[in-house]
């Protein structure tokens, strides 16, 4: 009997040691002050609850199919890669429908079939569109800087703002192949479906806000022709600018007849 116990003891110790070596569930902290970018999907669910819907993007277009969490888990999640399902949360704030969508990227450092998903972008859509100045009251996580010279750019469709220092950890969810050469920071990108006016104001309409990760140094290098530097639209100085100059009136040419 004593011999049997002595033979089983090493096996018991081996099993105990193996249980202690099992890694804990993946957890992480957000890369930036927004509180979302870099979180795992499980952490998003713990923070916001069960998603109100799951949506799947059609190719690169902004065309989506929406599913209930139950239907997605039971059937549709088996047809596509896990990162193709975006968690959707919809709220009503100040008479505006505010819809959050979380886009994930797998952690390919993990040698497993289903690696941990981390938030790489958060899209916040407004229905109906809202003026630029109203967004901080609708999205608590949106906290733009207020310095007039803080990095800000625009095109005919969007406004791009940078906030805070770069984060080396953010490379985890950056898609660029040479991401190690850049310094990646929190960026707020505000889109207007119908285009922005030439003279941007705090009342310009915005349809979508994105929390994403971009490199300010790369914009200075390769974005000179696509990113027009502007005054920070959330600064006091921007709001105090004079109104847009009146458009010149087009005169009707008067024909001149030969006598």
PDB file of C-alpha atoms in Angstrom, residues 1 3 16 30 40-41 44 54 61 80 93 96 112 125 128 143 159 174 178-179 194 201 209-210 236 257 259:
ATOM      1  CA  UNK A   1       0.000   0.000   0.000  1.00  0.00           C
ATOM      2  CA  UNK A   3       4.536   1.541  -2.394  1.00  0.00           C
ATOM      3  CA  UNK A  16      -0.860  20.165  -9.686  1.00  0.00           C
ATOM      4  CA  UNK A  30      -6.362  50.381 -23.292  1.00  0.00           C
ATOM      5  CA  UNK A  40      -9.934  42.491 -25.711  1.00  0.00           C
ATOM      6  CA  UNK A  41     -13.394  41.551 -26.909  1.00  0.00           C
ATOM      7  CA  UNK A  44     -15.491  45.215 -24.065  1.00  0.00           C
ATOM      8  CA  UNK A  54     -23.356  41.973 -34.441  1.00  0.00           C
ATOM      9  CA  UNK A  61     -17.624  49.060 -48.603  1.00  0.00           C
ATOM     10  CA  UNK A  80     -16.518  33.901 -41.309  1.00  0.00           C
ATOM     11  CA  UNK A  93     -28.799  60.618 -26.422  1.00  0.00           C
ATOM     12  CA  UNK A  96     -29.837  61.422 -31.478  1.00  0.00           C
ATOM     13  CA  UNK A 112      -3.657  29.149 -31.483  1.00  0.00           C
ATOM     14  CA  UNK A 125     -22.406  56.881 -36.057  1.00  0.00           C
ATOM     15  CA  UNK A 128     -29.367  62.245 -37.805  1.00  0.00           C
ATOM     16  CA  UNK A 143     -12.165  64.326 -25.350  1.00  0.00           C
ATOM     17  CA  UNK A 159     -11.481  66.205 -40.005  1.00  0.00           C
ATOM     18  CA  UNK A 174      -1.801  48.483 -36.591  1.00  0.00           C
ATOM     19  CA  UNK A 178       6.283  48.639 -41.584  1.00  0.00           C
ATOM     20  CA  UNK A 179       4.460  49.680 -38.427  1.00  0.00           C
ATOM     21  CA  UNK A 194     -22.195  64.940 -47.865  1.00  0.00           C
ATOM     22  CA  UNK A 201     -17.297  75.905 -38.703  1.00  0.00           C
ATOM     23  CA  UNK A 209     -16.685  59.667 -35.494  1.00  0.00           C
ATOM     24  CA  UNK A 210     -13.879  57.112 -35.459  1.00  0.00           C
ATOM     25  CA  UNK A 236     -11.669  78.712 -28.380  1.00  0.00           C
ATOM     26  CA  UNK A 257     -23.925  93.503 -80.407  1.00  0.00           C
ATOM     27  CA  UNK A 259     -23.694  98.120 -84.648  1.00  0.00           C
TER      28      UNK A 259
END
